[in-house]
């Protein structure tokens, strides 16, 4: 066991895989000479050289498409998108080629590709730079969609993704890079598609992932004082979605609150709420509550941005509502 | 010219090319008939008229080289040696198709022959080809990647970003890719001058430091001479190269298009005067390599191949229903637990 | 009242608006000389000339971006995407500029833009050409998302969209262009954001939209014989979503089946199911059933494609399940 | 040169430009200080070093012309005459900001001055500018649209597709747009030769039939001479034109970047020898138009302007919470019932 930051956990995993597998190459804007916008790839160009750590032009469509082609021919590219907002320019390559070529080739072609980078908002980057795109990518079959909340999961889920043979949307979060946590030594891999109960409880199930796990936990802490015992589940993977773990929990708590940073409509929260209502129809004692980002483009002003996002207080209120 | 040809392309080779070209033309004509009969669904894009381009380039490829193209892809597969029955079965949506009937006409793919497809989004395959070329180079071998694209595809951002990456990586010898622009004068109903600010398409590659030239896309020999030189150059240097082949599409853009308001019957007739198969036939006859008997023999052989392909496709089974859920994710990685 | 096809209804509306408003211009691939891939714009180039009917190169990102710029400067562009699948190349322009510039400019700029074309599958176009993208676009605030199922609604919703001052994602369906229906004479406008009860009923509420309305209606017909009286609702608009009309219906039927052509995860069906479960918690007699497209890239083979899509039989079974 | 300048740009004008350039530099320096103090959040991209480019071009614009640029946008607004207080208030996220504090540094927009912004996605604004230019032409007036972009933006597909559309529409006189490539040598930490297969960026416009030339982006007079000629040409013809202005960014890419491993302190120092403000000051002193007293006067005036802007921004109110839900859709069209 060693304590490391979320950033260090990702970097350590990249190094581990690059050392054991020469087919792993990194591509992205300013990941080399510049050392990475969020310093995740710091020093890797010096360590592995320009053929394996490739600085790219501002051509998301081009280099993500090229990475798909590399993967089809046997390399294992890991693309860093400076932020997921910029991946929209490459949506066609990700959704039409990476997610589908195995299928329309009748299984002849694999695309062992990981695309990683920060998702979400919270640091006043305003409308174009604060999007949470998991519900969008998660809608498309052919992709894996992962969103770790802790250094240990960042490490475990990334190493699983790097050894898989399918395209993985690996959603990090700028607000998490600096957080610390224990990570087991040596290789560690966390299976995709398995949620984790991070806090057992009896009265209410709170479902969260990525950056929202911490306010969910502190809200659970907070209401514990009021005698409300919350079970907190970290989804960790959004596609495939481990709805069973969530449903099993709600079958004994009878109440659920879902927390997500992104927009409400046609989202992860919609699916979880629908899945719970369907699977726990006989068990629910109250309607499922959803705490999501406001249905607005993200404003720049600090005060408005705060209003637009879920936080401990909003989660706490929702918990109180479901037990009321 | 006569010398060079004779010196570089033997009459036997020429005759062989003629045989192939007649065969793939018949294949496309049959595909259209099957489409009309409702045996083939979706979109069907025929290559008729452009045969000399793929024939010349594929002839210049090495067995271990690879290629990518768009949705007008049957002939590229056939020329690489993919069983015509498996291609026709794919168009028929049968389990015996190259892609188990899951891809259809726009996604003919045969990795065993280095044919990586077969893509339906205009220009969407170009970045793949550039990345694939990079991967080939990192093997330390000297394999080359061919990327066929249309005139219309050049106006798409995917082309621009991929071409710039090829130019950049080429400076380090890491982009052994040949861009072959099959300029058939139209992107659906939009002529080149109505879609591209500059009509000399080869010249646009200068913006990416990619050497380029044009060639007569109706003459397989002319194409082959350029192809061989260019491919070997790319193989040696690891740098990209672009060739604009001037050609023409005789068929409608897609088999579903019943009328073609964007061009006149007369124009098509004029262009048919330079039908690549006709030109080659005239040359072979002039050289005495081809006579009526030989011609009929080839024609009959081609028809037989196509009939067999159709019979095979027709009698093949539909994909079983389980196929709906296979090939989405790596079978080795169980969906519940994720990739291992 | 005149009977016309869905195609004719759209065309008539375009002509009506182009005649009354010189600011309306059309852009798209092969909408002019070629007369439109689905013949919706047939004859319009001849009628209005090349400055108002603009044939574009295969540059979705470029011409949709240009259309946004035209709209910002006072024109009212109507973009035809040959099919919505090709809009993925323009996702960045649609989501980052069209949907957000009014907001991040503090209301200085409007983008009165309609993007229209066929969405969905069903004609063996395989994986890259058969997507239903409404759940994707509907996730983003700043856009209107419309999906008419009848000629009358195609006309009414398009004319409302063309007079609005916001970007509208107007989802037509290739399988509907040829269907006929009565359309009232003269101007007609259907408000966005209002679902319609197309068949009143007492036992089960079936929610559908676009191409799925017809199998939903025939399923209702079918089960009527078994004494199951279905109320069928056509959503018509997906953003804003008229969940209230749906909830009001379920409050008296106590049962619901949702039908959508698209993929299940993080979708319109997820949101409706969640919304019903929340708003009709006390009223539901059975879990909400969802009938959606299979969670797979669309296969080419006719038989597999049929398996991948909702149809009358699947809807009928779902209705029977909710009343069982 | 001396003659031309004197003939075309009076000393008074030059002095006025100097005043503006000193002012906008101070504005940026203040913005950085406010960022360090946590008064400004998000990303903050400074224009320091590139002032001559916007100064020369904006000076050559007509009042009713319009412009678009990226996220390095404060100075373009200030030079067009947007109140410095409203710009600073925007950076502070206040209700008195040009965009009511909703846009921030990357989205400074002032439509009343023809400044359409202010966009954060690299190259994403280029198609907007081409469409805007088309719209201007359909008014039947002769207004022109300026589109500033970075060297890095040219490698993006949005640039390619927009440039091709401009070239195409320009053939019909429907694309009165001037592309101004502010080549500051880097896109974040990636130098031009590491991002672009071809380093003569102006020359890349040939692929779109767009006339192009380069100019010294450190000399406002050189920029102005080119700008005036080019803008009038575009105004007359309705055809696009491209200018590559060679310039340099003295500040870090963004104020948050603490170290710059991609370039040396020495390089920056050398480039500062050609600081556009310094060069202009030397010229004005040489011509006796500027002396110490005048210099201090201007400096003091600039600081006062900036202080006022900061005081205004600091004391302005945050946007009220209702603002969270306004400006998403047209207020006239009620969300429930849709646009009317
Ligand atoms: C991005 C995208 N936009 C539009 C289409 C529809 N489409 C299919 S083929 C085609 C024309 C392509 O022309 P070209 O590149 O010249 O190839 P050709 O068909 O002439 O071989 C178009 C517009 C598409 N498949 N992809
Ligand atoms: C599509 C996209 N990719 C990446 C980014 C992150 N980014 C912001 S500015 C920038 C560099 C742009 O360089 P250039 O175009 O030369 O403009 P400059 O910053 O030098 O003025 C990058 C990569 C972005 N905003 N948009
Ligand atoms: Mg073509
Ligand atoms: Mg730059």
PDB file of N, CA and C in Angstrom, chain D residues 66-104:
ATOM      1  N   UNK D  66     -17.096  43.744 -39.129  1.00  0.00           N
ATOM      2  CA  UNK D  66     -17.194  42.888 -37.938  1.00  0.00           C
ATOM      3  C   UNK D  66     -15.956  42.008 -37.796  1.00  0.00           C
ATOM      4  N   UNK D  67     -15.782  41.420 -36.613  1.00  0.00           N
ATOM      5  CA  UNK D  67     -14.628  40.534 -36.421  1.00  0.00           C
ATOM      6  C   UNK D  67     -14.950  39.402 -35.453  1.00  0.00           C
ATOM      7  N   UNK D  68     -14.203  38.317 -35.642  1.00  0.00           N
ATOM      8  CA  UNK D  68     -14.273  37.129 -34.784  1.00  0.00           C
ATOM      9  C   UNK D  68     -12.839  36.776 -34.389  1.00  0.00           C
ATOM     10  N   UNK D  69     -12.683  36.215 -33.209  1.00  0.00           N
ATOM     11  CA  UNK D  69     -11.372  35.676 -32.846  1.00  0.00           C
ATOM     12  C   UNK D  69     -11.555  34.525 -31.866  1.00  0.00           C
ATOM     13  N   UNK D  70     -10.432  34.045 -31.312  1.00  0.00           N
ATOM     14  CA  UNK D  70     -10.503  32.934 -30.363  1.00  0.00           C
ATOM     15  C   UNK D  70     -10.690  33.435 -28.939  1.00  0.00           C
ATOM     16  N   UNK D  71     -10.001  32.794 -28.034  1.00  0.00           N
ATOM     17  CA  UNK D  71     -10.135  33.055 -26.586  1.00  0.00           C
ATOM     18  C   UNK D  71      -9.135  34.111 -26.119  1.00  0.00           C
ATOM     19  N   UNK D  72      -8.202  34.502 -27.003  1.00  0.00           N
ATOM     20  CA  UNK D  72      -7.199  35.518 -26.631  1.00  0.00           C
ATOM     21  C   UNK D  72      -7.767  36.854 -27.104  1.00  0.00           C
ATOM     22  N   UNK D  73      -8.826  37.262 -26.443  1.00  0.00           N
ATOM     23  CA  UNK D  73      -9.742  38.214 -27.080  1.00  0.00           C
ATOM     24  C   UNK D  73      -9.949  39.572 -26.412  1.00  0.00           C
ATOM     25  N   UNK D  74      -9.343  39.815 -25.253  1.00  0.00           N
ATOM     26  CA  UNK D  74      -9.625  41.082 -24.557  1.00  0.00           C
ATOM     27  C   UNK D  74      -9.265  42.282 -25.408  1.00  0.00           C
ATOM     28  N   UNK D  75      -8.071  42.188 -25.995  1.00  0.00           N
ATOM     29  CA  UNK D  75      -7.521  43.351 -26.695  1.00  0.00           C
ATOM     30  C   UNK D  75      -8.316  43.697 -27.954  1.00  0.00           C
ATOM     31  N   UNK D  76      -8.803  42.662 -28.640  1.00  0.00           N
ATOM     32  CA  UNK D  76      -9.599  42.953 -29.839  1.00  0.00           C
ATOM     33  C   UNK D  76     -10.811  43.795 -29.461  1.00  0.00           C
ATOM     34  N   UNK D  77     -11.419  43.466 -28.327  1.00  0.00           N
ATOM     35  CA  UNK D  77     -12.590  44.226 -27.881  1.00  0.00           C
ATOM     36  C   UNK D  77     -12.188  45.647 -27.505  1.00  0.00           C
ATOM     37  N   UNK D  78     -11.133  45.762 -26.727  1.00  0.00           N
ATOM     38  CA  UNK D  78     -10.694  47.089 -26.275  1.00  0.00           C
ATOM     39  C   UNK D  78     -10.379  47.988 -27.466  1.00  0.00           C
ATOM     40  N   UNK D  79      -9.698  47.435 -28.465  1.00  0.00           N
ATOM     41  CA  UNK D  79      -9.323  48.252 -29.624  1.00  0.00           C
ATOM     42  C   UNK D  79     -10.543  48.658 -30.439  1.00  0.00           C
ATOM     43  N   UNK D  80     -11.580  47.852 -30.384  1.00  0.00           N
ATOM     44  CA  UNK D  80     -12.810  48.230 -31.096  1.00  0.00           C
ATOM     45  C   UNK D  80     -13.605  49.258 -30.299  1.00  0.00           C
ATOM     46  N   UNK D  81     -13.115  49.562 -29.107  1.00  0.00           N
ATOM     47  CA  UNK D  81     -13.773  50.618 -28.335  1.00  0.00           C
ATOM     48  C   UNK D  81     -14.697  50.146 -27.225  1.00  0.00           C
ATOM     49  N   UNK D  82     -14.691  48.847 -26.953  1.00  0.00           N
ATOM     50  CA  UNK D  82     -15.506  48.366 -25.837  1.00  0.00           C
ATOM     51  C   UNK D  82     -14.944  48.932 -24.541  1.00  0.00           C
ATOM     52  N   UNK D  83     -15.829  49.393 -23.693  1.00  0.00           N
ATOM     53  CA  UNK D  83     -15.447  50.003 -22.423  1.00  0.00           C
ATOM     54  C   UNK D  83     -14.586  49.036 -21.603  1.00  0.00           C
ATOM     55  N   UNK D  84     -13.393  49.472 -21.257  1.00  0.00           N
ATOM     56  CA  UNK D  84     -12.464  48.618 -20.507  1.00  0.00           C
ATOM     57  C   UNK D  84     -13.096  48.128 -19.208  1.00  0.00           C
ATOM     58  N   UNK D  85     -13.973  48.937 -18.641  1.00  0.00           N
ATOM     59  CA  UNK D  85     -14.594  48.531 -17.377  1.00  0.00           C
ATOM     60  C   UNK D  85     -15.492  47.312 -17.600  1.00  0.00           C
ATOM     61  N   UNK D  86     -16.206  47.314 -18.732  1.00  0.00           N
ATOM     62  CA  UNK D  86     -17.106  46.191 -19.032  1.00  0.00           C
ATOM     63  C   UNK D  86     -16.310  44.920 -19.369  1.00  0.00           C
ATOM     64  N   UNK D  87     -15.125  45.117 -19.960  1.00  0.00           N
ATOM     65  CA  UNK D  87     -14.296  43.949 -20.270  1.00  0.00           C
ATOM     66  C   UNK D  87     -13.729  43.385 -18.967  1.00  0.00           C
ATOM     67  N   UNK D  88     -13.181  44.273 -18.121  1.00  0.00           N
ATOM     68  CA  UNK D  88     -12.615  43.786 -16.859  1.00  0.00           C
ATOM     69  C   UNK D  88     -13.709  43.145 -16.005  1.00  0.00           C
ATOM     70  N   UNK D  89     -14.881  43.759 -16.003  1.00  0.00           N
ATOM     71  CA  UNK D  89     -15.987  43.211 -15.204  1.00  0.00           C
ATOM     72  C   UNK D  89     -16.363  41.810 -15.712  1.00  0.00           C
ATOM     73  N   UNK D  90     -16.230  41.592 -17.008  1.00  0.00           N
ATOM     74  CA  UNK D  90     -16.517  40.266 -17.554  1.00  0.00           C
ATOM     75  C   UNK D  90     -15.502  39.262 -17.002  1.00  0.00           C
ATOM     76  N   UNK D  91     -14.244  39.666 -16.980  1.00  0.00           N
ATOM     77  CA  UNK D  91     -13.211  38.768 -16.457  1.00  0.00           C
ATOM     78  C   UNK D  91     -13.455  38.481 -14.977  1.00  0.00           C
ATOM     79  N   UNK D  92     -14.049  39.452 -14.306  1.00  0.00           N
ATOM     80  CA  UNK D  92     -14.346  39.284 -12.874  1.00  0.00           C
ATOM     81  C   UNK D  92     -15.655  38.520 -12.658  1.00  0.00           C
ATOM     82  N   UNK D  93     -16.350  38.247 -13.751  1.00  0.00           N
ATOM     83  CA  UNK D  93     -17.607  37.521 -13.616  1.00  0.00           C
ATOM     84  C   UNK D  93     -18.718  38.343 -12.981  1.00  0.00           C
ATOM     85  N   UNK D  94     -18.775  39.601 -13.350  1.00  0.00           N
ATOM     86  CA  UNK D  94     -19.773  40.486 -12.759  1.00  0.00           C
ATOM     87  C   UNK D  94     -20.912  40.809 -13.725  1.00  0.00           C
ATOM     88  N   UNK D  95     -22.029  41.213 -13.160  1.00  0.00           N
ATOM     89  CA  UNK D  95     -23.228  41.517 -13.954  1.00  0.00           C
ATOM     90  C   UNK D  95     -22.990  42.676 -14.921  1.00  0.00           C
ATOM     91  N   UNK D  96     -22.028  43.524 -14.599  1.00  0.00           N
ATOM     92  CA  UNK D  96     -21.736  44.679 -15.453  1.00  0.00           C
ATOM     93  C   UNK D  96     -20.785  44.322 -16.601  1.00  0.00           C
ATOM     94  N   UNK D  97     -20.391  43.051 -16.686  1.00  0.00           N
ATOM     95  CA  UNK D  97     -19.488  42.636 -17.759  1.00  0.00           C
ATOM     96  C   UNK D  97     -20.205  42.656 -19.107  1.00  0.00           C
ATOM     97  N   UNK D  98     -19.451  42.705 -20.189  1.00  0.00           N
ATOM     98  CA  UNK D  98     -20.074  42.743 -21.526  1.00  0.00           C
ATOM     99  C   UNK D  98     -21.030  41.580 -21.741  1.00  0.00           C
ATOM    100  N   UNK D  99     -20.736  40.447 -21.141  1.00  0.00           N
ATOM    101  CA  UNK D  99     -21.615  39.277 -21.287  1.00  0.00           C
ATOM    102  C   UNK D  99     -22.265  38.927 -19.954  1.00  0.00           C
ATOM    103  N   UNK D 100     -22.452  39.930 -19.108  1.00  0.00           N
ATOM    104  CA  UNK D 100     -23.096  39.734 -17.809  1.00  0.00           C
ATOM    105  C   UNK D 100     -22.349  38.725 -16.943  1.00  0.00           C
ATOM    106  N   UNK D 101     -21.047  38.578 -17.206  1.00  0.00           N
ATOM    107  CA  UNK D 101     -20.260  37.654 -16.393  1.00  0.00           C
ATOM    108  C   UNK D 101     -20.512  36.191 -16.714  1.00  0.00           C
ATOM    109  N   UNK D 102     -21.270  35.934 -17.772  1.00  0.00           N
ATOM    110  CA  UNK D 102     -21.574  34.540 -18.104  1.00  0.00           C
ATOM    111  C   UNK D 102     -20.517  33.918 -18.997  1.00  0.00           C
ATOM    112  N   UNK D 103     -19.762  34.751 -19.705  1.00  0.00           N
ATOM    113  CA  UNK D 103     -18.791  34.221 -20.658  1.00  0.00           C
ATOM    114  C   UNK D 103     -17.375  34.129 -20.104  1.00  0.00           C
ATOM    115  N   UNK D 104     -16.952  35.199 -19.432  1.00  0.00           N
ATOM    116  CA  UNK D 104     -15.595  35.229 -18.902  1.00  0.00           C
ATOM    117  C   UNK D 104     -14.563  35.558 -19.964  1.00  0.00           C
TER     118      UNK D 104
END
